[in-house]
XYZ file of C-alpha atoms in Angstrom:
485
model
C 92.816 116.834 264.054
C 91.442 116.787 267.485
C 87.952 116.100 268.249
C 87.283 119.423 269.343
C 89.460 120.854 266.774
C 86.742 118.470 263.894
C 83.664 119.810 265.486
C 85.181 123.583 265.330
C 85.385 122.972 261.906
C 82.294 121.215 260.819
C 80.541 124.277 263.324
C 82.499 126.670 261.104
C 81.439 125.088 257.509
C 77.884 125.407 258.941
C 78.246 129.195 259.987
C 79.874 129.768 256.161
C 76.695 127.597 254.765
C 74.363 129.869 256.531
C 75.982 133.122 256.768
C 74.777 135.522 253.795
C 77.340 136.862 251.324
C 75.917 139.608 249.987
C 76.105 141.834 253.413
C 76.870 145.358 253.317
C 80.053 147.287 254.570
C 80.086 150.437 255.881
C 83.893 151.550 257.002
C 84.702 154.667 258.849
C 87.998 155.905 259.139
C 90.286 159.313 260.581
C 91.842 160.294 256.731
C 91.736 159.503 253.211
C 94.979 157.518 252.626
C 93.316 155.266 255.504
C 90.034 154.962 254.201
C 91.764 154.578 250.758
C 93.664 151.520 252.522
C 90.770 150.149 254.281
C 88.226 150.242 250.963
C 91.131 148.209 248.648
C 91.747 145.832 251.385
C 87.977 145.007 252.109
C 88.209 143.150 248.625
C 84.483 144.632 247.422
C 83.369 147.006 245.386
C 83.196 150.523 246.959
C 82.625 153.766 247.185
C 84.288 156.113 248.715
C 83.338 159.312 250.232
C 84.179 162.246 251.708
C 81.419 163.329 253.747
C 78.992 161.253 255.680
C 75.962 162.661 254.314
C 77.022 161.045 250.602
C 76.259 157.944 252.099
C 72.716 158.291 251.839
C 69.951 155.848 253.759
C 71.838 152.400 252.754
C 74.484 151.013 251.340
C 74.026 147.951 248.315
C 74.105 144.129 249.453
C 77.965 142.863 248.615
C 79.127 146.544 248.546
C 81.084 148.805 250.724
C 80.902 152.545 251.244
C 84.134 153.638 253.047
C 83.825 157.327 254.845
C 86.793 159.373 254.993
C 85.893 161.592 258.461
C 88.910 163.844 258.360
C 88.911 163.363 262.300
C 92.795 162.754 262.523
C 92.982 166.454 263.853
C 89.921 167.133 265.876
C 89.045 167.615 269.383
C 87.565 164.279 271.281
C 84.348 165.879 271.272
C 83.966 166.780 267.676
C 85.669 163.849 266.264
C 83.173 161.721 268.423
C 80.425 163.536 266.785
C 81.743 163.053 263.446
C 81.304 159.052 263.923
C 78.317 159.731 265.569
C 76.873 161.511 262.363
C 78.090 158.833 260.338
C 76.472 155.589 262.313
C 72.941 157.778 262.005
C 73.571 158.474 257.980
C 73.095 154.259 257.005
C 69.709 153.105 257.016
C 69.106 149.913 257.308
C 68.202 147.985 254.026
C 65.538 145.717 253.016
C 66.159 142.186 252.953
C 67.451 140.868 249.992
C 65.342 137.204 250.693
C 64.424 135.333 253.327
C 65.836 132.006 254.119
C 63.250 128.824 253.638
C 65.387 125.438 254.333
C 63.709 124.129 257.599
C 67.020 122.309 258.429
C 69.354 124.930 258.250
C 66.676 127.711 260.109
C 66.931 125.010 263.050
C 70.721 124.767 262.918
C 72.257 126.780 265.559
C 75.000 128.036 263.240
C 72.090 129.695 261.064
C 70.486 130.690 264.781
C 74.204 132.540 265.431
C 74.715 134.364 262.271
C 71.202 135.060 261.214
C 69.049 136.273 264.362
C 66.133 138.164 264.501
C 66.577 141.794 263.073
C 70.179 141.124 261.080
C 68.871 140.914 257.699
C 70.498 144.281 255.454
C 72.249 145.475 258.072
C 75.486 146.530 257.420
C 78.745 144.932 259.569
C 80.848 148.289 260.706
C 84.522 148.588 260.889
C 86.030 151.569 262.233
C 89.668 151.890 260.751
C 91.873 153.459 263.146
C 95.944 154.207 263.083
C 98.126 151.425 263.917
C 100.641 153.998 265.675
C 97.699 155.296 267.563
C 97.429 158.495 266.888
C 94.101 161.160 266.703
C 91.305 161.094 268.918
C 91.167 157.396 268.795
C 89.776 157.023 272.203
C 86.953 159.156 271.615
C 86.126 157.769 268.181
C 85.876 154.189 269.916
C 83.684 155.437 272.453
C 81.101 157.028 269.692
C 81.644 153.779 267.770
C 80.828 151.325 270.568
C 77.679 153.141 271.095
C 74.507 150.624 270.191
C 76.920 147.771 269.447
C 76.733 144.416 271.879
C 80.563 144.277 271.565
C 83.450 146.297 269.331
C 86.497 144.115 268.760
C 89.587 145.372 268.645
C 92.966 144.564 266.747
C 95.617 147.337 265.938
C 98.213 145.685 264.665
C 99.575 145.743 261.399
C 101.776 143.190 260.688
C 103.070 143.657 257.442
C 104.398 147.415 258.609
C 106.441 145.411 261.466
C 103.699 146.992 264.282
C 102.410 144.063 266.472
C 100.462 143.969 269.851
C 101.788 142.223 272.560
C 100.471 142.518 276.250
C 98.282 145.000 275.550
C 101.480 147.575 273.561
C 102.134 148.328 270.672
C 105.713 147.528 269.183
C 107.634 149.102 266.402
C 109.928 147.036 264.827
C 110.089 145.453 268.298
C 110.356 148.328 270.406
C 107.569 149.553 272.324
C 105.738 152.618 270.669
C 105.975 155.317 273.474
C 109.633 154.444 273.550
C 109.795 154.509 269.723
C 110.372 157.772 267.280
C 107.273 157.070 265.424
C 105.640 159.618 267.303
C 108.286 162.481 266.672
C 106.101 164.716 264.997
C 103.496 164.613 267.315
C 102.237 167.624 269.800
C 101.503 165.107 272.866
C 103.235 161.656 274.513
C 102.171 158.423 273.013
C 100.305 156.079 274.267
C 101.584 153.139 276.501
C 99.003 150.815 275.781
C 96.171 150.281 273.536
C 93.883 150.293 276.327
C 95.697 153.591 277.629
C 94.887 155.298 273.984
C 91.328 153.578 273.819
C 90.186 155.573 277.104
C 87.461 156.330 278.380
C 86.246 153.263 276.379
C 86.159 150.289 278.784
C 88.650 147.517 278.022
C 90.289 144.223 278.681
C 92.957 142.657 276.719
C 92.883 139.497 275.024
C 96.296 137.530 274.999
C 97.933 136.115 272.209
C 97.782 132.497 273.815
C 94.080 133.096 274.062
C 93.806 134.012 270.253
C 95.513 131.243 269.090
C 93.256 128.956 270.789
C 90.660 129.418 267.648
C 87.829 131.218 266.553
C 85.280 129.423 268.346
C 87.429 129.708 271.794
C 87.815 133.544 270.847
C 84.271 134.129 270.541
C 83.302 132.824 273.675
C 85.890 134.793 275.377
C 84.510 137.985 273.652
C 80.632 136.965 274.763
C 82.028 136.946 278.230
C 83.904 139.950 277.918
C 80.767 141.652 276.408
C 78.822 140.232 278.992
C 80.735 142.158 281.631
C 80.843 145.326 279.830
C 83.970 145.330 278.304
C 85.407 145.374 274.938
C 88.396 143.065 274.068
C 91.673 144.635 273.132
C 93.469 141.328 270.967
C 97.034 140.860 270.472
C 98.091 140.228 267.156
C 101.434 139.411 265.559
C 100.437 137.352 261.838
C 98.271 137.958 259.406
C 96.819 134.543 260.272
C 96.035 136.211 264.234
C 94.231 139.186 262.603
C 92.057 136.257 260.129
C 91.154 134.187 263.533
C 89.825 137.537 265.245
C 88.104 138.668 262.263
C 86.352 135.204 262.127
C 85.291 135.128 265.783
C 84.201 138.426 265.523
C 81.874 137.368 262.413
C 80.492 134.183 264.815
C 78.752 136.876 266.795
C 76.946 138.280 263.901
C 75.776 141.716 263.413
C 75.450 143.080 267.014
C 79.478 142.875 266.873
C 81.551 146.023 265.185
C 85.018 145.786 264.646
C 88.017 148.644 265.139
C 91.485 148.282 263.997
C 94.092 148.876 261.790
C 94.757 148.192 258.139
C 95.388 145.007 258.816
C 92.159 143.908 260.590
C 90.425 145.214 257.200
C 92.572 142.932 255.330
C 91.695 139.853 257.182
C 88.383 140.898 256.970
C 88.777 141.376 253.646
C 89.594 137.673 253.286
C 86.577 135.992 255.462
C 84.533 138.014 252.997
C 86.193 137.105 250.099
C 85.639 133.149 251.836
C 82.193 133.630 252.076
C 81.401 134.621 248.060
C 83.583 131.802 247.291
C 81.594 129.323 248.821
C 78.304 131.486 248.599
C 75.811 132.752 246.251
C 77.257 134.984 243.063
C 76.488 138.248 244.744
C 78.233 141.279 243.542
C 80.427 138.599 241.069
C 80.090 140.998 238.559
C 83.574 142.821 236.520
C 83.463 145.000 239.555
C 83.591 142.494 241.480
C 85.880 140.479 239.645
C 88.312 143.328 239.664
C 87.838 144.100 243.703
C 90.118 146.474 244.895
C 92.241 144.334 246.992
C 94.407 142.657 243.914
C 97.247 144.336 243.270
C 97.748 146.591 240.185
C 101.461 145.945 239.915
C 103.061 142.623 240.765
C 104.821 142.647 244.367
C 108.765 142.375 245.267
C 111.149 144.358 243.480
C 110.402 146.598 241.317
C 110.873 145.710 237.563
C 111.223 149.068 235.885
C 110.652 149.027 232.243
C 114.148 149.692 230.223
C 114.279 153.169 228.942
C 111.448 154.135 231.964
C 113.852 157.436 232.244
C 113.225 158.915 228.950
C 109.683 157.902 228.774
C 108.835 159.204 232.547
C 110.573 162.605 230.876
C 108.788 162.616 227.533
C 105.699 160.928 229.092
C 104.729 158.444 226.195
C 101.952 156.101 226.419
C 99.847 157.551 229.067
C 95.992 158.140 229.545
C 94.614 161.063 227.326
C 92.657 164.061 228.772
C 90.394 166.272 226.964
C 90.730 166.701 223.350
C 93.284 163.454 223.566
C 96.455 165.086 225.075
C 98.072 162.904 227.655
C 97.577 163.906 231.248
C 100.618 164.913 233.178
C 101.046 162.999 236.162
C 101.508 165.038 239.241
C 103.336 163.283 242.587
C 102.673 164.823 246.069
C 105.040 164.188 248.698
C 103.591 166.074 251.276
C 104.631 163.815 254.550
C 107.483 164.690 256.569
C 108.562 160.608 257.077
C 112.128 160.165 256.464
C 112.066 157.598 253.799
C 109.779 160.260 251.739
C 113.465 161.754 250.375
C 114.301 159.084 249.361
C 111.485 158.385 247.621
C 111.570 161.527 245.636
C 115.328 161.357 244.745
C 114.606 157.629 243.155
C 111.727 159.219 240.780
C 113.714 162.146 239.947
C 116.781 159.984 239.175
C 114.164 158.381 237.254
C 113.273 161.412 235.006
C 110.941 162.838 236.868
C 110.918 166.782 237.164
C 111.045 168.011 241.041
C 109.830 171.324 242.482
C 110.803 171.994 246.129
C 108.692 174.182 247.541
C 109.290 176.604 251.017
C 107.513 175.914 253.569
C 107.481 179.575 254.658
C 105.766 180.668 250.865
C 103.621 177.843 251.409
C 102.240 178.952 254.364
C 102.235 182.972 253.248
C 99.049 184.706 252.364
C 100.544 185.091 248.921
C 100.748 181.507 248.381
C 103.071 179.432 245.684
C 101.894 179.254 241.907
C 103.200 175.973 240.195
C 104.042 176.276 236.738
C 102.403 174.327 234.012
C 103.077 170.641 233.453
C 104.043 169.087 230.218
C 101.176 166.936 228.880
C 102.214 163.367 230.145
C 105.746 163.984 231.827
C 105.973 162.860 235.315
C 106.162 166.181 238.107
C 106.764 165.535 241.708
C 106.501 168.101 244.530
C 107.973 168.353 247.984
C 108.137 170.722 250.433
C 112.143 171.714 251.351
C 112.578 170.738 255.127
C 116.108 171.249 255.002
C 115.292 174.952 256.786
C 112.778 173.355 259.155
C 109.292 173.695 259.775
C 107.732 175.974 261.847
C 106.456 174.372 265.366
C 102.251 174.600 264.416
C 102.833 175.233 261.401
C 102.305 172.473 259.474
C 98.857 172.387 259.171
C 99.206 175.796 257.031
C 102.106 174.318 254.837
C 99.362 171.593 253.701
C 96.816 173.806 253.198
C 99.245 175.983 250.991
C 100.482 173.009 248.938
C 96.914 171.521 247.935
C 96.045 175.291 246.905
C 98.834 175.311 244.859
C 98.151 171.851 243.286
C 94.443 172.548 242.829
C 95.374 175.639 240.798
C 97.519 173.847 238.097
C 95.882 173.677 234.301
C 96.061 170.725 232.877
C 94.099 168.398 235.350
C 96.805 166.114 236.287
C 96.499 162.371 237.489
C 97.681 162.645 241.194
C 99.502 160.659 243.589
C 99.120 161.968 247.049
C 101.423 161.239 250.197
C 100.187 161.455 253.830
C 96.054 161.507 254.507
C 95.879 165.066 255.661
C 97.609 166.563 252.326
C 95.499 163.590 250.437
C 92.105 165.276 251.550
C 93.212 168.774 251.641
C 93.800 168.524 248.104
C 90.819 166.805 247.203
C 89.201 169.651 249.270
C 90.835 172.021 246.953
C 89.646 170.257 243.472
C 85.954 169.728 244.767
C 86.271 165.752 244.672
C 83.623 163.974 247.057
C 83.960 160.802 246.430
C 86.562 158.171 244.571
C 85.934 154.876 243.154
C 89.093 152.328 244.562
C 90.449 150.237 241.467
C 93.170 148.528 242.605
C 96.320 148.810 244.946
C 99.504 149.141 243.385
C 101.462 148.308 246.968
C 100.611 147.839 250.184
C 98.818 150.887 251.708
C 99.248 152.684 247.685
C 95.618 152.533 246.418
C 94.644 154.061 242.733
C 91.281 155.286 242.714
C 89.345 157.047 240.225
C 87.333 160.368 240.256
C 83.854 160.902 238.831
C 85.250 162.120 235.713
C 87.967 159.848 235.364
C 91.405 161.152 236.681
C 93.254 159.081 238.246
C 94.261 159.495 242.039
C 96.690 157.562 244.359
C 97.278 157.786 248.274
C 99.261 156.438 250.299
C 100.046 157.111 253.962
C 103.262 159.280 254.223
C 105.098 156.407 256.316
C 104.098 153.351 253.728
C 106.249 151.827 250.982
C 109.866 151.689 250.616
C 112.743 153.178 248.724
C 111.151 152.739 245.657
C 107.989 153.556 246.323
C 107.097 156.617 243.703
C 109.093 154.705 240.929
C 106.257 151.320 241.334
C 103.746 153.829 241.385
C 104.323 156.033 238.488
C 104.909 152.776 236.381
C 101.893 151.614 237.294
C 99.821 154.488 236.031
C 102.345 154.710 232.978
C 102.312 151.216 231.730
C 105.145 150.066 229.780
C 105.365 151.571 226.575
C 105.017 148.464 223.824
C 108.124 149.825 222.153
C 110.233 148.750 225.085
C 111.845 145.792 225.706
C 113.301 143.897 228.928
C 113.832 144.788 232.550
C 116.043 146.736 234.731
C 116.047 146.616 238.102
């Protein structure tokens, strides 16, 4: 190691000696399958809720409370206000303790992370869309407000969507030359910075990243200095973890906005910090934090006989007066591999009900029928006819009245962030509890009174997607033996 490179270290073992570990989260973000995301992949235990006034006047030291602002579809103006509403709702808590060791109160690691006025407040992240899409510009803006700096890093590499120069790519390709934006009304973006407007700017190259944390910092205090707010490129994991820790060198007057993946490496420097720290929050909820996975990675190992079982639905949960909850999958996005999806659970023995659009969307509505208790159901909407231009928004609204109506109260899995909250919307749910994240982007959470309830952004997971899920929330029956795959 370099000499520079052994005095960035010892400076960053002093910053992780004095840092504390118990601070509060607070994490906004544009729809439920992204807040979802961002509350398993903070690695704490959390709330989350669906209305910024739940939050009350603070949020607990080693906790995070995750917002869901249902902003995806608002005007600039209204969606600004929304993360306006939600930066006045957190008070700031007491301090938990003050620090007494002379030495490390004169060290200018414990002078970075620990200056006047930081104590209980919470660190802010702002998940936004890694294709870019709402009124993320505005939502910056309103975010930015009363922070020294607001670091930014959209990518999300483990969905194949890096920055480089300043653009998003898509499995290489830039994203306003990409499909991903098919489905939207408007032209996407050609730069982070374009999308980010009127929020001032100045991208941060990769080079520049991968100089350190330390090197990154300064380069953000100068930014900062000037007004501006970086705009990083990203294309590891390990790029999104050095950001993350530069932005935590410049303490609390620092917020961050990004994508899934800047909450995951967040996630980790957090996770760092209680290792080496005090045994805040080390509780069972703790123990269990909703960033380790509920069902092991790779290929899916599907339990032999998982057929039959999905269709006679042995061995799940119980509901009221012990009969086993039916299990209820909602596949309301439009992404291509969502077919697929479906056609994998079915073939597993799952029972599917296309639904029109066109009923969906009618005044009269669609009544599901009931659900036998424990049997896997899964719901689409029939596209083969084509949607109505505009009229999407009504198709949601049509299937979560439809799903809110069924007896039975069903565990759900729910596709795509705006059917996610619309259906919550339906039921009366304000807030989940995240347990665990079956794959990346699918997160189980848990309602007050104890139903189970997945969501996952319409676009995440592969082939197999619905088939991991429903076998996580049907564990193997103990009569079954071996494997298929």
């Amino acid at each position: 190691m370099s000499s520079s490179g052994h005095h960035d270290a010892e400076f960053l073992e002093e910053v992780r000696m004095c840092r504390r570990d118990d601070t509060p989260v607070v994490a906004l973000a544009d729809d439920l399958s992204g807040a979802a995301e961002a509350a398993a992949l903070l690695r704490l235990p959390a709330r989350l809720v669906l209305h910024p006034a739940e939050l009350g006047v603070s949020v607990a030291a080693g906790e995070a409370a995750v917002v869901d602002l249902d902003s995806r579809y608002l005007d600039d103006g209204t969606a600004a206000d929304a993360v306006r509403a939600a930066l006045g709702a957190v008070g700031r808590s007491p301090a938990a303790g003050a620090h007494t060791d002379t030495d490390a109160a004169g060290s200018r690691a414990f002078r970075a992370v620990n200056s006047s006025g930081t104590h209980g407040d919470p660190l802010w992240f702002k998940k936004c869309d890694s294709l870019l899409r709402g009124p993320v510009g505005a939502e910056a803006a309103a975010f930015a407000e009363g922070a020294e700096v607001l670091v930014i890093a959209t990518a999300l590499p483990a969905a194949r969507r890096v920055v480089r120069g300043g653009v998003v790519l898509v499995d290489g390709v830039p994203l306003h030359e990409s499909p991903a934006w098919r489905a939207e009304e408007r032209a996407a973006p050609r730069s982070v910075a374009g999308a980010l407007a009127p929020l001032p700017t100045a991208d941060v190259p990769l080079e520049t990243v991968r100089e350190g944390p330390i090197a990154l910092a300064g380069r953000f205090r100068e930014l900062a200095a000037r007004g501006r707010h970086p705009v990083c490129d990203a294309e590891t994991d390990t790029d999104l973890t050095v950001i993350a820790t530069a932005a935590d060198l410049l303490g609390h007057g620092a917020r961050l906005l990004g994508s899934g993946g800047l909450a995951a490496a967040l996630g980790r420097r957090l996770a760092s910090r209680r290792a080496h720290g005090s045994p805040a929050g080390a509780g069972p909820a703790a123990a269990a934090a909703p960033g380790a996975p509920s069902a092991p990675a790779g290929p899916t190992a599907v339990p032999a006989g998982f057929s039959a079982w999905v269709a006679a639905g042995d061995g799940v949960p119980s509901g009221a007066g012990g009969v086993a909850r039916p299990l209820l999958v909602v596949a309301g996005s439009a992404e291509p591999v969502v077919a697929e999806q479906v056609a994998r659970l079915v073939a597993a023995g799952a029972r599917h009900l296309p639904l029109a659009p066109g009923e969906l969307a009618g005044a009269e509505g669609v009544v599901l029928p009931a659900l036998a208790p424990g049997a896997v159901t899964v719901v689409s909407v029939d596209g083969s006819g084509g949607i109505r231009p505009g009229a999407a928004r009504a198709v949601v609204a049509g299937l979560a009245r439809a799903v809110s109506a069924v007896p039975g109260r069903p565990d759900l899995v729910l596709t795509g962030g705006e059917t996610a909250r619309r259906v919550l919307d339906a039921l009366g749910v304000t807030a989940l509890r995240p347990v665990g994240e079956i794959h990346h982007g699918a997160v189980h959470c848990r309602t007050a009174d104890g139903r189970s309830v997945v969501t996952r952004p319409g676009s995440f997971g592969g082939p197999d997607s619905f088939v991991r899920i429903a076998a996580a929330l049907r564990p193997r029956h103990p009569s079954q033996q071996g494997v298929t795959q």
